[in-house]
Coordinates of C-alpha atoms in Angstrom, one line a residue:
M1 CA 10.8 -5.1 -47.7
K2 CA 10.5 -7.1 -44.5
K3 CA 12.9 -10.0 -43.8
I4 CA 12.6 -13.1 -41.6
F5 CA 15.9 -14.9 -41.1
D6 CA 17.7 -14.0 -44.4
V7 CA 14.5 -14.4 -46.4
I8 CA 12.9 -11.3 -48.1
L9 CA 9.1 -11.1 -48.2
V10 CA 8.9 -9.8 -51.7
Q11 CA 5.2 -9.8 -52.5
N12 CA 2.0 -10.2 -50.5
E13 CA 3.9 -9.7 -47.1
I14 CA 1.1 -11.1 -44.9
K15 CA 0.7 -14.3 -46.9
A16 CA 4.4 -14.6 -47.4
E17 CA 5.1 -14.4 -43.7
A18 CA 2.4 -16.9 -42.9
F19 CA 3.7 -19.3 -45.5
L20 CA 7.3 -19.0 -44.3
K21 CA 6.4 -19.4 -40.6
A22 CA 4.5 -22.6 -41.4
L23 CA 7.7 -24.1 -42.7
I24 CA 9.9 -23.3 -39.7
G25 CA 11.4 -26.5 -38.2
K26 CA 9.6 -28.7 -40.8
N27 CA 11.1 -31.4 -43.0
P28 CA 10.9 -30.7 -46.7
L29 CA 11.6 -32.9 -49.8
F30 CA 13.4 -31.2 -52.7
V31 CA 12.2 -32.4 -56.1
C32 CA 14.3 -31.3 -59.1
I33 CA 12.6 -31.5 -62.5
I34 CA 15.0 -31.8 -65.4
G35 CA 14.5 -31.7 -69.1
T36 CA 16.1 -30.6 -72.3
T37 CA 14.9 -28.8 -75.4
E38 CA 16.3 -28.0 -78.9
T39 CA 15.3 -24.4 -78.3
A40 CA 18.3 -24.1 -76.0
K41 CA 20.6 -24.7 -79.0
I42 CA 19.6 -21.5 -80.7
P43 CA 22.8 -19.4 -80.5
G44 CA 22.5 -16.7 -77.8
I45 CA 19.4 -18.1 -76.1
S46 CA 21.0 -19.8 -73.1
A47 CA 24.2 -19.6 -71.0
A48 CA 23.5 -23.0 -69.4
G49 CA 26.5 -24.7 -70.9
K50 CA 29.8 -23.6 -72.4
Y51 CA 28.5 -24.3 -75.9
P52 CA 24.9 -24.6 -77.1
E53 CA 25.3 -28.3 -78.0
L54 CA 26.5 -29.0 -74.4
T55 CA 23.1 -28.0 -73.0
D56 CA 21.9 -31.6 -73.2
Y57 CA 24.4 -32.4 -70.5
T58 CA 23.7 -29.5 -68.1
P59 CA 20.5 -30.9 -66.4
P60 CA 21.9 -34.4 -65.8
A61 CA 25.2 -33.0 -64.5
D62 CA 23.3 -30.6 -62.2
V63 CA 21.4 -33.4 -60.5
E64 CA 24.5 -35.6 -60.3
L65 CA 26.1 -32.8 -58.4
L66 CA 23.1 -32.6 -56.0
L67 CA 23.0 -36.4 -55.3
L68 CA 26.7 -37.3 -55.6
G69 CA 28.6 -34.1 -54.8
S70 CA 30.2 -34.3 -58.2
C71 CA 29.3 -34.8 -61.9
K72 CA 29.6 -38.1 -63.7
C73 CA 28.4 -37.3 -67.3
I74 CA 30.8 -34.3 -67.7
P75 CA 34.2 -33.4 -66.2
G76 CA 34.0 -30.7 -63.6
V77 CA 30.6 -28.9 -63.2
P78 CA 28.3 -27.1 -65.7
V79 CA 29.5 -23.6 -66.4
T80 CA 28.4 -20.6 -68.5
P81 CA 30.5 -19.7 -71.6
E82 CA 32.4 -17.3 -69.2
G83 CA 33.1 -20.2 -66.8
I84 CA 30.6 -19.2 -64.1
P85 CA 29.4 -22.3 -62.2
T86 CA 25.9 -23.7 -62.1
P87 CA 23.5 -22.6 -59.3
A88 CA 23.4 -26.3 -58.5
L89 CA 26.5 -25.6 -56.4
I90 CA 24.3 -23.3 -54.2
T91 CA 21.5 -25.9 -54.0
M92 CA 23.9 -28.7 -53.1
S93 CA 25.3 -26.5 -50.3
A94 CA 21.8 -25.8 -48.9
L95 CA 20.8 -29.5 -49.1
M96 CA 24.0 -30.6 -47.4
L97 CA 23.8 -28.0 -44.6
A98 CA 20.2 -28.7 -43.8
N99 CA 20.2 -32.4 -44.5
I100 CA 17.3 -32.2 -47.0
P101 CA 16.6 -35.2 -49.2
A102 CA 16.3 -34.7 -53.0
L103 CA 14.5 -36.6 -55.7
V104 CA 15.1 -36.1 -59.4
V105 CA 12.2 -36.2 -61.9
S106 CA 12.7 -36.3 -65.7
G107 CA 10.2 -34.4 -67.9
G108 CA 12.2 -35.5 -71.0
L109 CA 15.9 -35.9 -71.6
K110 CA 18.5 -36.6 -74.3
I111 CA 21.1 -37.7 -71.8
N112 CA 20.1 -39.5 -68.6
P113 CA 21.9 -38.7 -65.4
R114 CA 23.9 -41.4 -63.7
V115 CA 21.7 -41.3 -60.6
P116 CA 18.3 -42.7 -59.8
F117 CA 15.4 -40.6 -61.2
L118 CA 11.7 -40.8 -61.7
D119 CA 10.9 -40.9 -65.4
L120 CA 7.5 -39.4 -66.4
G121 CA 7.8 -40.9 -69.9
G122 CA 8.4 -37.6 -71.7
K123 CA 10.7 -36.9 -74.6
P124 CA 13.2 -34.0 -75.0
G125 CA 11.5 -30.8 -76.2
S126 CA 11.8 -29.8 -79.8
D127 CA 12.6 -26.3 -81.1
I128 CA 9.5 -24.1 -80.3
R129 CA 9.6 -22.7 -83.9
T130 CA 8.5 -26.1 -85.2
D131 CA 4.9 -26.2 -83.8
K132 CA 5.6 -29.5 -82.0
A133 CA 7.6 -28.4 -78.9
V134 CA 6.4 -31.1 -76.5
D135 CA 5.1 -34.5 -77.2
K136 CA 2.3 -35.9 -74.9
A137 CA 2.2 -32.9 -72.6
D138 CA -1.1 -34.2 -71.1
E139 CA 0.4 -37.6 -70.2
I140 CA 3.5 -35.9 -68.5
L141 CA 1.2 -33.7 -66.5
W142 CA -1.1 -36.6 -65.5
R143 CA 1.8 -38.8 -64.4
A144 CA 3.4 -35.9 -62.5
K145 CA 0.2 -35.3 -60.7
I146 CA 0.1 -38.9 -59.4
A147 CA 3.7 -38.5 -58.3
G148 CA 2.9 -35.3 -56.5
E149 CA 0.0 -36.9 -54.7
N150 CA 2.2 -39.7 -53.4
L151 CA 5.2 -37.5 -52.6
S152 CA 3.0 -35.2 -50.5
R153 CA 2.7 -38.2 -48.1
T154 CA 6.5 -38.4 -47.6
A155 CA 7.4 -34.9 -46.3
D156 CA 5.9 -31.9 -44.4
Y157 CA 6.1 -29.9 -47.6
L158 CA 7.7 -29.9 -51.1
V159 CA 10.3 -27.6 -52.6
V160 CA 10.1 -28.0 -56.4
G161 CA 12.9 -26.7 -58.7
E162 CA 14.0 -27.2 -62.3
S163 CA 16.9 -27.3 -64.6
I164 CA 16.2 -26.8 -68.3
P165 CA 18.4 -24.8 -70.5
G166 CA 16.5 -22.3 -72.7
G167 CA 13.6 -22.5 -70.3
T168 CA 12.8 -18.8 -70.0
T169 CA 12.2 -18.7 -73.8
S170 CA 9.7 -21.6 -73.8
A171 CA 8.1 -20.3 -70.6
F172 CA 7.7 -16.9 -72.4
G173 CA 6.0 -18.7 -75.3
V174 CA 3.5 -20.4 -73.0
L175 CA 2.8 -17.0 -71.2
L176 CA 2.0 -15.3 -74.5
A177 CA -0.1 -18.1 -75.8
M178 CA -2.1 -17.9 -72.6
G179 CA -2.6 -14.2 -72.9
L180 CA -0.1 -12.9 -70.3
D181 CA 1.9 -9.7 -71.0
A182 CA 5.4 -11.1 -70.6
K183 CA 7.4 -9.2 -73.2
G184 CA 10.6 -7.9 -71.7
K185 CA 9.7 -9.5 -68.4
V186 CA 11.4 -12.9 -68.5
S187 CA 14.8 -13.3 -67.0
S188 CA 18.0 -14.7 -68.5
S189 CA 21.1 -16.6 -67.3
M190 CA 23.1 -13.9 -69.0
P191 CA 23.7 -10.3 -67.6
S192 CA 22.6 -8.8 -71.0
N193 CA 19.1 -10.3 -71.4
P194 CA 18.5 -11.2 -75.1
H195 CA 14.9 -10.1 -75.1
E196 CA 14.8 -9.3 -78.8
L197 CA 16.0 -12.8 -79.7
K198 CA 13.5 -14.4 -77.3
I199 CA 10.6 -12.3 -78.7
K200 CA 11.6 -13.2 -82.3
T201 CA 11.9 -16.9 -81.5
V202 CA 8.6 -17.1 -79.7
E203 CA 6.7 -15.0 -82.3
E204 CA 8.0 -17.4 -84.9
G205 CA 6.8 -20.3 -82.9
L206 CA 3.4 -18.8 -82.4
K207 CA 3.1 -18.0 -86.1
T208 CA 4.0 -21.6 -87.1
S209 CA 1.4 -22.9 -84.7
K210 CA -1.2 -20.3 -85.8
I211 CA -1.6 -19.1 -82.3
E212 CA -2.6 -15.5 -81.5
F213 CA -1.8 -13.8 -78.2
G214 CA -4.1 -15.3 -75.6
T215 CA -6.0 -17.8 -77.8
L216 CA -4.9 -20.6 -75.5
A217 CA -5.8 -19.0 -72.2
K218 CA -8.0 -22.0 -71.3
D219 CA -5.9 -24.6 -73.1
P220 CA -2.6 -24.9 -71.2
I221 CA -1.8 -28.3 -72.7
R222 CA -1.9 -27.0 -76.2
A223 CA 0.2 -24.0 -75.2
I224 CA 2.8 -26.3 -73.8
S225 CA 2.6 -28.7 -76.8
C226 CA 3.2 -25.9 -79.3
V227 CA 5.6 -23.5 -77.7
G228 CA 6.5 -24.9 -74.3
D229 CA 9.1 -27.4 -72.9
P230 CA 8.8 -30.8 -71.0
M231 CA 9.7 -29.2 -67.7
I232 CA 6.4 -27.2 -67.5
P233 CA 3.8 -30.0 -67.5
A234 CA 6.0 -32.0 -65.1
F235 CA 6.3 -29.1 -62.7
A236 CA 2.7 -28.1 -62.9
G237 CA 1.5 -31.7 -62.5
L238 CA 3.7 -32.2 -59.4
V239 CA 2.3 -29.0 -57.8
L240 CA -1.3 -29.9 -58.7
G241 CA -0.9 -33.3 -57.0
A242 CA 1.0 -32.2 -53.9
A243 CA -0.5 -28.8 -53.1
A244 CA -3.9 -30.3 -52.4
K245 CA -2.3 -31.9 -49.3
V246 CA 0.9 -30.0 -48.3
P247 CA 2.5 -26.6 -48.9
V248 CA 4.6 -26.3 -52.1
L249 CA 7.4 -23.8 -52.5
M250 CA 7.9 -23.3 -56.3
A251 CA 11.7 -22.7 -56.5
G252 CA 12.6 -20.7 -59.5
G253 CA 12.5 -17.4 -61.4
T254 CA 10.3 -16.1 -64.2
Q255 CA 9.6 -19.6 -65.6
M256 CA 7.4 -20.1 -62.5
G257 CA 4.9 -17.7 -64.2
A258 CA 4.3 -20.2 -67.0
V259 CA 4.0 -23.1 -64.5
L260 CA 1.6 -21.0 -62.3
A261 CA -0.6 -20.1 -65.4
V262 CA -0.9 -23.8 -66.2
I263 CA -1.8 -24.7 -62.6
K264 CA -4.4 -21.9 -62.4
A265 CA -6.0 -23.0 -65.7
S266 CA -6.1 -26.7 -64.4
N267 CA -7.1 -26.2 -60.8
P268 CA -7.0 -22.8 -59.2
N269 CA -8.0 -24.2 -55.8
V270 CA -4.5 -25.5 -55.0
L271 CA -3.0 -22.0 -55.3
N272 CA -3.7 -21.1 -51.7
N273 CA -1.1 -23.7 -50.7
V274 CA 1.6 -22.4 -53.0
A275 CA 4.4 -19.8 -52.9
I276 CA 7.3 -18.8 -55.1
G277 CA 10.8 -19.0 -53.7
T278 CA 13.6 -17.3 -55.6
T279 CA 16.8 -15.4 -55.1
R280 CA 17.5 -11.7 -54.5
W281 CA 19.3 -11.7 -57.9
I282 CA 16.0 -12.3 -59.7
I283 CA 14.1 -9.7 -57.7
T284 CA 16.8 -7.0 -58.3
D285 CA 17.1 -7.9 -62.0
K286 CA 16.4 -4.7 -63.9
T287 CA 16.0 -6.7 -67.2
A288 CA 13.1 -8.9 -65.9
D289 CA 9.9 -8.5 -63.9
L290 CA 8.8 -11.6 -61.9
K291 CA 6.3 -9.7 -59.8
G292 CA 4.7 -8.2 -63.0
I293 CA 4.2 -11.7 -64.4
I294 CA 2.9 -13.3 -61.2
N295 CA 0.5 -10.4 -60.5
Q296 CA -1.3 -11.1 -63.8
I297 CA -1.9 -14.7 -62.8
A298 CA -2.6 -15.3 -59.1
D299 CA -2.3 -13.8 -55.7
V300 CA 0.5 -16.0 -54.5
P301 CA 3.3 -14.8 -52.2
I302 CA 6.9 -14.4 -53.4
L303 CA 9.9 -15.0 -51.1
A304 CA 13.5 -14.4 -52.0
T305 CA 16.6 -15.7 -50.3
D306 CA 18.9 -12.7 -49.5
L307 CA 22.1 -14.4 -50.7
D308 CA 25.1 -12.1 -51.1
F309 CA 28.2 -13.2 -52.8
S310 CA 29.8 -9.7 -53.1
Q311 CA 32.5 -10.6 -50.5
S312 CA 33.3 -14.0 -52.0
K313 CA 37.0 -14.8 -52.4
F314 CA 36.1 -16.5 -55.8
E315 CA 35.4 -14.5 -58.9
G316 CA 33.1 -17.3 -60.2
L317 CA 30.8 -16.8 -57.2
K318 CA 31.2 -13.0 -57.1
A319 CA 29.9 -12.9 -60.7
Y320 CA 26.4 -13.8 -59.4
E321 CA 26.3 -10.2 -58.1
A322 CA 26.8 -8.9 -61.6
G323 CA 23.7 -10.6 -62.9
V324 CA 25.1 -13.8 -64.3
V325 CA 23.0 -17.0 -63.9
K326 CA 20.9 -15.6 -61.0
E327 CA 18.8 -18.7 -60.3
G328 CA 18.1 -22.3 -61.3
V329 CA 18.1 -25.9 -59.9
G330 CA 16.0 -24.6 -57.0
A331 CA 18.7 -22.4 -55.6
G332 CA 16.3 -19.8 -54.1
G333 CA 13.8 -22.3 -52.7
T334 CA 16.3 -24.7 -51.2
T335 CA 18.2 -22.0 -49.4
I336 CA 14.9 -20.7 -48.0
A337 CA 14.0 -24.2 -46.9
A338 CA 17.4 -24.6 -45.3
M339 CA 17.0 -21.4 -43.3
A340 CA 13.4 -22.4 -42.3
K341 CA 14.3 -26.0 -41.3
S342 CA 17.3 -24.7 -39.2
E343 CA 15.1 -22.0 -37.6
G344 CA 17.5 -19.4 -38.9
S345 CA 20.8 -20.9 -37.8
I346 CA 21.7 -21.4 -41.4
T347 CA 22.2 -17.9 -42.7
K348 CA 23.3 -16.3 -46.0
D349 CA 26.9 -16.2 -44.5
T350 CA 26.8 -19.9 -43.7
L351 CA 25.6 -20.6 -47.3
L352 CA 28.3 -18.4 -48.8
K353 CA 31.0 -20.3 -46.8
E354 CA 29.6 -23.7 -47.8
S355 CA 29.3 -22.6 -51.4
E356 CA 32.9 -21.5 -51.4
R357 CA 34.0 -24.7 -49.8
N358 CA 32.3 -26.7 -52.6
Y359 CA 33.5 -24.3 -55.3
E360 CA 37.1 -24.8 -54.1
R361 CA 36.6 -28.6 -54.2
L362 CA 34.9 -28.8 -57.6
V363 CA 36.0 -25.8 -59.7

């Protein structure tokens, strides 16, 4: 696969190269969408928090880290049950190095972060097995679209990322409801991907909502309402509003498939101004298939930051090479943006050093 700077052109090389070259030297705005869902509290679904009940604190703590350089709502930083730190550490390092501004947007939270944020009026997501996963998904999407339209006037392009524990499971629910073959394809924050648990959870949710595979292909709002999460309409709305005017780098892993499916069903015309930016850890993940999901939806390029933590002096960062966490809080997209803005002077080595410096300070 071809590389520009330390960015791998994963899919659709010609489009990916053109997209990346258009960002060189430009000034982005990073928008981080946060939300929580009761689905994350199903034991074994998410590693985004030391215990399932702590997942309500992970997204607010992540964005406090980005904006303040430390967390206020919890001591230390969010960690997996094994003590591996949040990818927000990588994102913060990229934003600091490249001097990229960040804005926090809430799709629906239990615990508010102690930093300024844009509230779309959503509520925390319910368990997708209940048939009422997201309240007022249409309103969240509509408000996010207005925000996206306005934010597109403030920067050369947007990088949009997310933090929502349990998000790959709810994204998987939306993908199945919309008729996309995603079984065994969504990634996980854990090295051993609990596919069977995710399939069982989603199938239970679809059954409760009386949804067959693909019946909601043209009704993304209902798919989100029944088996999604509040991050998905917020993310899709922002892209729908902004990508009509400026490029949007969708920063994330396999959850971007669900967001992309919603965007395509709402307005496919904006897709020519969109790319997915992720990490090498997602691309090399043998337990997931981002390309396989995206190929079913739209011809959008995929870029991956070639981060390498194998030589890190900290076991907590080295663990990323073993398939722990992999992506989140826009880590892939923001590191790509940092490399592009600095015209390649910020490299994967610079990012490792800065991540280590922050790790030492915080962990």
